[in-house]
Structures are given as structure tokens and as C-alpha cells.
Amino acid sequence: MGQFKKVVLAYSGGVDTSVCIPYLKKEYGVEQVIALAADLGQGEELEPIRRKAIDAGASESLIADLVTPFIEEFAFPAIRANGLYEGRYPLSTALARPLIAQRLVEVAKDLGADAVAHGCTGKGNDQVRFDVAIAALAPEMHVLTPAREWGMSREETISYGERFGVPAPVSKKSPYSIDLNLLGRSVEAGCLEDPRISPPEEVYAITTSIDDAPNKPIEIEIAFESGNPISIDGILLNPVDLIKKANLLAGNHGFGRIDIIENRVVGIKSREIYETPGLLLLILAHQELESLTLSAEVLRTKSQLERQWSELVYQGLWFSPLKEAIDAFINQTQNNVNGSVKIRLYKGNATVVGRHSPDDSLYLPSMATYGDDDKFDHRSAEGFIYIWGLPSRIWSAVRNKQKK
Ligand code: ARG
């Protein structure tokens, strides 16, 4: 103890990370705790959070503006990868962690800190993502994890905090555990812990209920360049504004709610509610454009790698050799993913109703048509099928002989 003088702490403003500040000082003998809060477009006011860390005893309190790199370097690659953990969760929380870890390490090195710290508990995925990302970026860096070690209940944590300048959470706090950023919200705990219970409407904040969604459908068109979304309805948008616009459109029509049982890295099944309207919409459109512009074999191979990519990202292996190698494959495929997709939004549904790629479509009308313009050579199918079916014919003949 007392071996760490200066520590940079990933700070969220919640009770656990706030209590980490006095705890690191008293129990670990840290002299200076520097709090680092990340702006990931969660829309919260960050100045009160910054001050809260100072009140809890931080010697410095910093805010890192990570919105643009979050979308450009993490969300867009996830769209190109059609990243869906277990086929359903678009990784909105998981994608933020390696970026926070990266900035944490940079700040620690800049300020000459001896260690970094985070307030994750020992039950979740986020501790894994932080620890492994930090290990990959700075193998020599020490990571202090007070909340994983202190063994205090929620009540004990709160009263420990109250003794050292961390106010107890105001009034009757929401029973839910919520994680929030520009890609969406994740909600757990409270009544959601009973997987039989339908989520009460109050758990949702950025998607409209089906009842309240507009009674008239809308059709929107999303355009992509090299697999990255670039415009909605013909209006070019920078990546951050594009995600915001997609969130508003899809969220307003009640699209993007997910209610799942998810398999955590630490072996626990947990019930999660997500709202990720824009990200899900963009993945849907992107998948559709790929179905028009990528060959059947590339699509099949890519979909296997997508599953693996999503598991790696979920499991904290954003910075890893396999993830890098899969990214190289994905990037190679995306050169041809240019064009646009038309989607109808209506009462909780997003339905693809059209797709178009002027230069990269592999859909050939002269091959697909049943009309007069058909250029497909029907008779050549015979020879193809003879050879295609040859193994079946041989197998059957041999089996019939054996039966006799
Ligand atoms: N289960 C999700 C994930 O691992 C989200 C967890 C976020 N935390 C929360 N308090 N809801 O990515």
C-alpha cells in the first residue's frame, strides 16, 4: 500500500466511482486521484459530474470529449461488421469501453501517473473490457479496482461515501442500472431481474411506445460509401449528426427496443433491455446493401466472421490480433458497399422496401428477369445439374446395390 502516488480514475459520477476517490486515498494510500469523465454523447451535463469528483476529493477532474472518435472509430466499424452479439445486441455499451480505456492510458502517461483505476464490480462485462484493453495498450500499467475488492453492500458504499464528501443518491433513486451513450441505453436490475415481467414503459427514454408512435408510416433513404453511412434522405451528415438523426427517426417510430437474456463473459445470464434505434436501423440498412453488392461466398464468410467479431468486442478483445485480422477482411469487402437503402418505419418496425447501387450492384436484371429480356442460358443448366448431382447419383446407386 502507498506504492501509488498518482492514479487516473475512469469516472462516471455514480456512487461507486465517486466512492472510489476517497477509498483510493484512504485504503490504498494514493496521494492524488485524477478523475476522468468521458463524453460519449450521453447528453448529460458534464460540469456537475466534473465538480462532483472534486467534492469527493479528486485533485484534478477532467472531461474527455470522445464523441467523434466514438462514432467514427468504434460505431462505424461496428456497422460495417453488422456487429450483433448473439445475433441481437448491437454492442452499444461494449463499444465505448475500449475507447475510454485508451484515453485513460493516454492521460495516465501524459500526467506521469503510476496507475489507472475504474469502479466496475466483479460481476459485469465492463471490468473485463477495461482490464483487457488496458493490458493490450499498456501491459506495464497497474489497474486498481476498488469496487471489485471492497466487498461493501450498496448501503455500506453509500455511508462510506457520505463520510468523505460523496452525497447519497438524491431521493428515491431509480431502481434500474442504466448505461447511456450516443448509441443507446442499456437498462438492467429492478423488476427487470424477473425475466417473466414485461418491461414497464418507464424503462424507455429514447424510443416511443408502439401505442404513441405515429399512425402514418414514413419512408427514408440511407446512403453508404465504402460501408459507412453518409446521408439520410439525400442530406449529407457527419458521422455524429448521422447517428443522432437515425436515433430520432427510428426512435420516434418505436423501433430499436430489445429485451433479451444475454450471456455475460463471467458466465452469468442476465436480462437486458436496450434501446439502440439509430444503430440497429443503420445495421439493417447496411446488411441490405451488402446483400446487393457482395458475392454469395463473401457474404457467407463475412457473416461467420461477424459473429466472431461481435463476440470479441463483447468479451473485451477490441485490441487483439484476431479482431485486427477480421477488421482487415471486413475493410476489404467494404470497398464495394456503395449505394442506398429505402426503409419504411412504422409502429416499432423498420422494413426494407428498396435498395440501389449504381456501380456495385451484382444484381443483373438480364439474369434475374422472367421477361423477354432474359439472357440466362436455360439449357446450360442441364449440364451443370448433371455434374452437381453426380455425387448423389453415385451414392444412391451404391447404396441400392448394398441392399440387395
Ligand atoms: N450488458 C451490457 C454489456 O455488457 C450492458 C451493461 C451496461 N451496464 C449497465 N449498468 N446497464 O454491454
Coordinates of C-alpha atoms and ligand atoms in Angstrom, one line a residue:
M1 CA 0.0 0.0 0.0
G2 CA 1.0 3.5 -0.6
Q3 CA 3.0 2.4 -3.6
F4 CA 0.9 4.5 -5.9
K5 CA 1.2 8.3 -5.7
K6 CA -0.9 9.4 -8.7
V7 CA -3.8 7.5 -10.2
V8 CA -6.2 8.3 -13.1
L9 CA -9.7 7.0 -12.4
A10 CA -12.4 6.4 -15.1
Y11 CA -15.2 8.5 -13.6
S12 CA -18.9 8.3 -14.3
G13 CA -20.3 10.4 -11.5
G14 CA -22.2 7.4 -10.0
V15 CA -21.9 6.3 -6.4
D16 CA -19.4 3.5 -7.0
T17 CA -16.9 5.6 -8.9
S18 CA -17.3 8.5 -6.6
V19 CA -16.6 6.4 -3.5
C20 CA -13.5 5.1 -5.3
I21 CA -11.9 8.5 -4.9
P22 CA -11.8 8.6 -1.0
Y23 CA -11.3 4.9 -1.0
L24 CA -8.2 5.0 -3.2
K25 CA -6.8 7.7 -0.9
K26 CA -7.6 6.2 2.5
E27 CA -7.3 2.5 1.8
Y28 CA -4.7 2.4 -1.0
G29 CA -2.7 5.4 0.2
V30 CA -2.9 7.2 -3.2
E31 CA -1.9 10.8 -2.9
Q32 CA -3.5 12.3 -6.0
V33 CA -6.6 10.9 -7.7
I34 CA -7.3 12.4 -11.1
A35 CA -10.9 11.8 -12.3
L36 CA -11.5 11.4 -16.0
A37 CA -15.1 11.5 -17.2
A38 CA -15.9 10.6 -20.8
D39 CA -18.3 12.5 -23.0
L40 CA -19.8 9.8 -25.3
G41 CA -22.7 11.9 -26.4
Q42 CA -24.9 10.7 -23.4
G43 CA -26.4 14.2 -23.3
E44 CA -25.9 14.5 -19.5
E45 CA -24.4 17.8 -18.2
L46 CA -20.8 17.0 -17.5
E47 CA -19.8 20.1 -15.5
P48 CA -21.8 18.9 -12.4
I49 CA -20.1 15.5 -12.7
R50 CA -16.7 17.1 -13.0
R51 CA -17.3 19.1 -9.8
K52 CA -18.7 16.1 -8.0
A53 CA -15.3 14.4 -8.4
I54 CA -13.5 17.4 -6.9
D55 CA -16.0 17.4 -3.9
A56 CA -15.2 13.7 -3.4
G57 CA -11.5 14.6 -3.1
A58 CA -10.1 14.4 -6.6
S59 CA -7.1 16.6 -7.0
E60 CA -8.0 17.1 -10.7
S61 CA -11.2 16.4 -12.6
L62 CA -11.1 16.1 -16.4
I63 CA -13.6 15.6 -19.1
A64 CA -12.6 13.8 -22.3
D65 CA -14.6 14.7 -25.4
L66 CA -14.8 11.3 -27.1
V67 CA -18.0 11.7 -29.1
T68 CA -16.4 11.9 -32.6
P69 CA -13.9 9.1 -32.2
F70 CA -16.6 7.0 -30.5
I71 CA -18.8 7.2 -33.6
E72 CA -16.1 7.3 -36.3
E73 CA -13.7 4.7 -34.9
F74 CA -16.0 2.4 -33.0
A75 CA -19.6 2.7 -34.1
F76 CA -18.9 2.9 -37.8
P77 CA -16.6 -0.2 -37.8
A78 CA -19.4 -1.9 -35.9
I79 CA -21.9 -1.0 -38.6
R80 CA -19.5 -2.3 -41.3
A81 CA -19.2 -5.5 -39.2
N82 CA -23.0 -5.7 -38.7
G83 CA -22.0 -6.3 -35.1
L84 CA -24.7 -8.0 -33.1
Y85 CA -23.7 -10.0 -30.1
E86 CA -25.6 -13.3 -30.0
G87 CA -27.3 -12.1 -33.2
R88 CA -29.2 -9.3 -31.4
Y89 CA -27.3 -6.8 -29.2
P90 CA -25.6 -4.1 -31.2
L91 CA -22.8 -3.7 -28.6
S92 CA -23.7 -0.1 -27.7
T93 CA -22.1 -0.3 -24.2
A94 CA -19.3 -2.7 -25.2
L95 CA -18.0 -0.3 -28.0
A96 CA -17.4 2.5 -25.5
R97 CA -15.1 0.7 -23.1
P98 CA -12.0 0.3 -25.2
L99 CA -12.1 4.0 -26.1
I100 CA -12.4 5.0 -22.5
A101 CA -9.6 2.7 -21.6
Q102 CA -7.5 4.1 -24.4
R103 CA -7.9 7.7 -23.2
L104 CA -7.4 6.6 -19.6
V105 CA -4.0 5.2 -20.5
E106 CA -3.0 8.2 -22.6
V107 CA -3.9 10.6 -19.8
A108 CA -2.1 8.5 -17.2
K109 CA 1.1 8.5 -19.4
D110 CA 0.8 12.3 -20.1
L111 CA 0.4 13.1 -16.4
G112 CA 3.1 10.6 -15.3
A113 CA 0.6 8.6 -13.2
D114 CA 1.6 5.3 -11.6
A115 CA -1.7 3.5 -12.2
V116 CA -5.2 3.8 -13.6
A117 CA -8.4 2.8 -11.8
H118 CA -12.1 2.0 -12.6
G119 CA -15.2 1.5 -10.5
C120 CA -16.5 -1.7 -12.1
T121 CA -17.8 -4.5 -9.9
G122 CA -16.7 -8.1 -10.3
K123 CA -19.9 -9.3 -11.9
G124 CA -20.0 -7.4 -15.1
N125 CA -18.5 -7.3 -18.6
D126 CA -17.2 -3.8 -18.3
Q127 CA -14.4 -4.8 -15.8
V128 CA -13.2 -7.3 -18.4
R129 CA -13.3 -4.8 -21.2
F130 CA -11.4 -2.2 -19.2
D131 CA -8.8 -4.5 -17.8
V132 CA -8.1 -6.3 -21.1
A133 CA -8.0 -3.2 -23.2
I134 CA -5.6 -1.5 -20.7
A135 CA -3.4 -4.7 -20.7
A136 CA -3.3 -4.6 -24.5
L137 CA -2.5 -0.9 -24.8
A138 CA -0.1 -0.6 -21.8
P139 CA 0.9 -4.1 -20.5
E140 CA 3.1 -2.5 -17.7
M141 CA 0.2 -0.3 -16.4
H142 CA -1.2 -1.1 -13.0
V143 CA -5.0 -1.2 -12.8
L144 CA -6.6 -0.5 -9.4
T145 CA -10.2 -1.9 -9.0
P146 CA -11.5 -0.8 -5.5
A147 CA -15.2 -1.8 -6.2
R148 CA -14.1 -5.3 -7.1
E149 CA -12.3 -5.6 -3.8
W150 CA -14.1 -3.6 -1.1
G151 CA -16.9 -6.1 -0.5
M152 CA -19.3 -3.4 0.6
S153 CA -23.1 -3.6 0.1
R154 CA -24.9 -0.8 -1.7
E155 CA -25.8 0.7 1.7
E156 CA -22.3 0.4 3.1
T157 CA -20.9 2.0 0.0
I158 CA -23.3 5.0 0.3
S159 CA -22.5 5.5 4.0
Y160 CA -18.8 5.2 3.4
G161 CA -19.2 7.9 0.7
E162 CA -21.2 10.1 3.0
R163 CA -18.3 10.2 5.4
F164 CA -15.9 11.5 2.7
G165 CA -17.9 14.1 0.7
V166 CA -19.9 11.8 -1.6
P167 CA -23.5 12.7 -1.2
A168 CA -26.0 9.8 -1.0
P169 CA -28.0 9.5 -4.2
V170 CA -30.8 12.1 -4.3
S171 CA -34.3 11.0 -3.1
K172 CA -35.6 7.6 -4.2
K173 CA -33.3 6.7 -6.9
S174 CA -34.4 4.8 -10.0
P175 CA -34.2 1.0 -9.3
Y176 CA -32.5 0.5 -12.6
S177 CA -28.9 0.3 -13.5
I178 CA -28.5 2.4 -16.7
D179 CA -25.7 2.9 -19.1
L180 CA -26.0 5.6 -21.6
N181 CA -24.2 7.0 -24.7
L182 CA -25.0 8.3 -28.2
L183 CA -25.5 4.7 -29.4
G184 CA -28.2 3.9 -26.9
R185 CA -29.2 2.9 -23.5
S186 CA -28.8 -0.3 -21.5
V187 CA -31.1 -1.0 -18.6
E188 CA -30.9 -3.7 -16.0
A189 CA -32.0 -4.5 -12.4
G190 CA -35.1 -3.6 -10.6
C191 CA -38.2 -5.5 -11.7
L192 CA -36.4 -6.5 -14.9
E193 CA -34.5 -9.1 -12.9
D194 CA -37.6 -11.3 -13.2
P195 CA -37.4 -12.4 -16.9
R196 CA -41.2 -13.1 -16.9
I197 CA -42.1 -9.4 -16.2
S198 CA -42.8 -7.2 -19.3
P199 CA -40.6 -4.1 -19.1
P200 CA -42.6 -1.1 -17.7
E201 CA -42.8 1.8 -20.1
E202 CA -40.7 3.9 -17.7
V203 CA -37.6 2.0 -18.6
Y204 CA -37.6 3.5 -22.1
A205 CA -36.3 7.0 -22.8
I206 CA -35.3 7.4 -26.4
T207 CA -37.9 5.3 -28.2
T208 CA -41.6 5.9 -28.5
S209 CA -44.0 3.2 -27.4
I210 CA -45.9 1.4 -30.2
D211 CA -49.1 3.0 -29.0
D212 CA -47.8 6.5 -29.2
A213 CA -45.8 6.1 -32.4
P214 CA -47.2 8.0 -35.4
N215 CA -50.1 6.3 -37.2
K216 CA -48.6 7.1 -40.6
P217 CA -45.5 5.2 -41.8
I218 CA -42.6 7.1 -43.3
E219 CA -40.0 6.0 -45.9
I220 CA -36.4 7.1 -45.5
E221 CA -33.4 6.5 -47.7
I222 CA -29.9 5.9 -46.2
A223 CA -26.8 6.1 -48.4
F224 CA -23.5 4.4 -47.8
E225 CA -20.0 4.9 -49.1
S226 CA -17.5 2.1 -48.6
G227 CA -19.8 0.6 -46.0
N228 CA -20.1 3.9 -44.0
P229 CA -23.4 5.7 -43.8
I230 CA -23.1 9.1 -45.3
S231 CA -26.6 10.6 -45.8
I232 CA -30.2 10.3 -44.9
D233 CA -32.8 11.4 -47.4
G234 CA -30.1 12.9 -49.6
I235 CA -28.7 15.1 -46.9
L236 CA -25.0 14.5 -46.2
L237 CA -24.3 14.3 -42.5
N238 CA -21.1 14.0 -40.5
P239 CA -21.0 10.7 -38.6
V240 CA -22.1 12.1 -35.2
D241 CA -25.1 14.0 -36.8
L242 CA -26.0 11.0 -38.8
I243 CA -26.3 8.8 -35.7
K244 CA -28.3 11.5 -34.0
K245 CA -30.7 11.8 -37.0
A246 CA -31.1 8.0 -37.2
N247 CA -31.8 7.8 -33.5
L248 CA -34.6 10.4 -33.8
L249 CA -36.2 8.9 -36.9
A250 CA -36.2 5.3 -35.7
G251 CA -36.8 6.2 -32.0
N252 CA -39.9 8.3 -32.9
H253 CA -41.4 5.3 -34.7
G254 CA -40.7 3.0 -31.8
F255 CA -38.0 1.0 -33.5
G256 CA -34.9 -0.2 -31.6
R257 CA -36.1 -1.8 -28.4
I258 CA -34.5 -5.1 -27.4
D259 CA -35.4 -7.3 -24.5
I260 CA -33.0 -10.2 -24.2
I261 CA -31.4 -12.8 -21.9
E262 CA -27.7 -12.3 -22.6
N263 CA -24.7 -14.4 -21.8
R264 CA -22.1 -12.4 -19.9
V265 CA -18.4 -13.1 -20.1
V266 CA -18.3 -14.1 -16.4
G267 CA -20.8 -16.9 -17.0
I268 CA -23.9 -15.3 -15.8
K269 CA -27.1 -15.0 -17.8
S270 CA -28.7 -11.6 -17.4
R271 CA -31.8 -9.9 -18.6
E272 CA -31.1 -6.7 -20.5
I273 CA -33.3 -4.0 -22.1
Y274 CA -31.6 -2.0 -24.8
E275 CA -32.7 1.0 -26.8
T276 CA -30.5 1.4 -29.8
P277 CA -32.7 2.9 -32.5
G278 CA -30.2 4.5 -34.8
L279 CA -27.5 1.8 -34.6
L280 CA -30.0 -1.0 -35.3
L281 CA -31.5 0.9 -38.2
L282 CA -28.1 1.5 -39.8
I283 CA -27.0 -2.1 -39.4
L284 CA -30.3 -3.2 -41.0
A285 CA -29.7 -0.9 -44.0
H286 CA -26.1 -1.8 -44.2
Q287 CA -26.8 -5.6 -44.3
E288 CA -29.3 -5.0 -47.1
L289 CA -26.8 -3.0 -49.2
E290 CA -24.3 -5.8 -48.7
S291 CA -26.8 -8.4 -49.9
L292 CA -26.9 -6.4 -53.2
T293 CA -23.2 -5.7 -53.6
L294 CA -21.3 -8.6 -52.1
S295 CA -21.0 -12.1 -53.7
A296 CA -22.7 -15.0 -52.1
E297 CA -19.4 -16.5 -50.9
V298 CA -18.1 -13.3 -49.4
L299 CA -21.5 -12.8 -47.7
R300 CA -21.4 -16.3 -46.2
T301 CA -17.8 -16.0 -45.0
K302 CA -18.4 -12.5 -43.7
S303 CA -21.4 -13.5 -41.7
Q304 CA -19.4 -16.1 -39.8
L305 CA -16.7 -13.6 -39.1
E306 CA -19.2 -11.0 -38.0
R307 CA -20.4 -13.4 -35.3
Q308 CA -16.8 -13.8 -34.1
W309 CA -16.1 -10.1 -34.3
S310 CA -19.1 -9.4 -32.1
E311 CA -18.0 -11.9 -29.6
L312 CA -14.5 -10.5 -29.5
V313 CA -15.9 -7.0 -28.9
Y314 CA -18.4 -8.1 -26.3
Q315 CA -15.7 -10.1 -24.5
G316 CA -13.3 -7.1 -24.2
L317 CA -10.9 -8.1 -27.1
W318 CA -11.3 -4.9 -29.2
F319 CA -7.5 -4.6 -29.2
S320 CA -6.4 -8.1 -30.2
P321 CA -4.7 -9.8 -33.2
L322 CA -7.8 -11.7 -34.2
K323 CA -10.0 -8.6 -34.2
E324 CA -7.4 -6.8 -36.2
A325 CA -7.3 -9.6 -38.8
I326 CA -11.1 -9.8 -39.1
D327 CA -11.2 -6.0 -39.5
A328 CA -8.8 -6.3 -42.4
F329 CA -11.1 -8.8 -44.1
I330 CA -14.2 -6.6 -43.4
N331 CA -12.5 -3.5 -44.7
Q332 CA -11.5 -5.2 -47.9
T333 CA -15.1 -6.2 -48.5
Q334 CA -16.5 -2.7 -47.9
N335 CA -14.9 -1.1 -50.9
N336 CA -17.9 -2.2 -52.9
V337 CA -20.6 -1.4 -50.4
N338 CA -21.8 1.8 -52.1
G339 CA -25.4 2.8 -52.7
S340 CA -28.6 3.3 -50.8
V341 CA -31.4 1.5 -49.0
K342 CA -35.0 2.6 -48.5
I343 CA -36.7 1.7 -45.2
R344 CA -40.2 2.1 -44.0
L345 CA -40.6 3.0 -40.4
Y346 CA -43.9 2.2 -38.8
K347 CA -45.1 1.2 -35.3
G348 CA -42.0 -0.4 -34.0
N349 CA -40.9 -1.9 -37.3
A350 CA -38.2 -0.9 -39.8
T351 CA -38.8 -2.7 -43.1
V352 CA -36.5 -2.6 -46.1
V353 CA -38.5 -1.7 -49.1
G354 CA -35.8 -0.9 -51.7
R355 CA -32.1 -0.9 -52.4
H356 CA -29.9 0.6 -55.1
S357 CA -26.2 0.6 -56.1
P358 CA -25.4 2.3 -59.3
D359 CA -21.8 1.0 -59.7
D360 CA -21.5 -2.1 -57.4
S361 CA -24.8 -4.0 -57.6
L362 CA -24.2 -7.6 -58.5
Y363 CA -27.9 -8.0 -59.3
L364 CA -28.2 -8.3 -63.0
P365 CA -31.7 -7.6 -64.4
S366 CA -30.9 -9.6 -67.6
M367 CA -30.2 -12.6 -65.5
A368 CA -32.9 -12.2 -62.9
T369 CA -35.8 -11.3 -65.2
Y370 CA -38.6 -13.7 -66.3
G371 CA -39.5 -11.4 -69.1
D372 CA -38.4 -11.0 -72.8
D373 CA -35.0 -9.6 -71.9
D374 CA -33.9 -12.8 -70.2
K375 CA -30.3 -13.5 -71.1
F376 CA -29.8 -16.6 -68.9
D377 CA -29.0 -19.7 -70.9
H378 CA -31.6 -22.2 -69.6
R379 CA -30.2 -25.1 -71.5
S380 CA -26.8 -24.9 -69.9
A381 CA -28.5 -25.7 -66.6
E382 CA -28.8 -29.3 -67.6
G383 CA -25.0 -30.0 -67.8
F384 CA -24.5 -28.1 -64.6
I385 CA -27.1 -30.1 -62.7
Y386 CA -25.7 -33.4 -64.1
I387 CA -22.4 -32.7 -62.5
W388 CA -23.8 -31.1 -59.4
G389 CA -26.0 -34.2 -58.8
L390 CA -23.3 -36.7 -59.7
P391 CA -22.3 -37.5 -56.1
S392 CA -25.9 -38.1 -55.2
R393 CA -26.4 -40.4 -58.1
I394 CA -23.3 -42.4 -57.3
W395 CA -24.1 -42.6 -53.6
S396 CA -27.7 -43.8 -54.3
A397 CA -26.6 -46.4 -56.8
V398 CA -24.0 -47.9 -54.4
R399 CA -26.5 -48.0 -51.5
N400 CA -29.1 -49.7 -53.6
K401 CA -26.6 -52.4 -54.6
Q402 CA -25.7 -53.0 -50.9
K403 CA -29.3 -53.5 -50.0
K404 CA -29.7 -56.3 -52.5
Ligands
ARG1 N1 -24.8 -6.0 -20.6 C1 -24.4 -4.9 -21.4 C2 -23.0 -5.1 -21.9 O1 -22.3 -5.9 -21.4 C3 -24.6 -3.5 -20.8 C4 -24.1 -3.4 -19.4 C5 -24.1 -1.9 -19.0 N2 -24.3 -1.6 -17.7 C6 -25.5 -1.2 -17.1 N3 -25.4 -0.7 -15.9 N4 -26.6 -1.4 -17.6 O2 -22.5 -4.5 -22.9

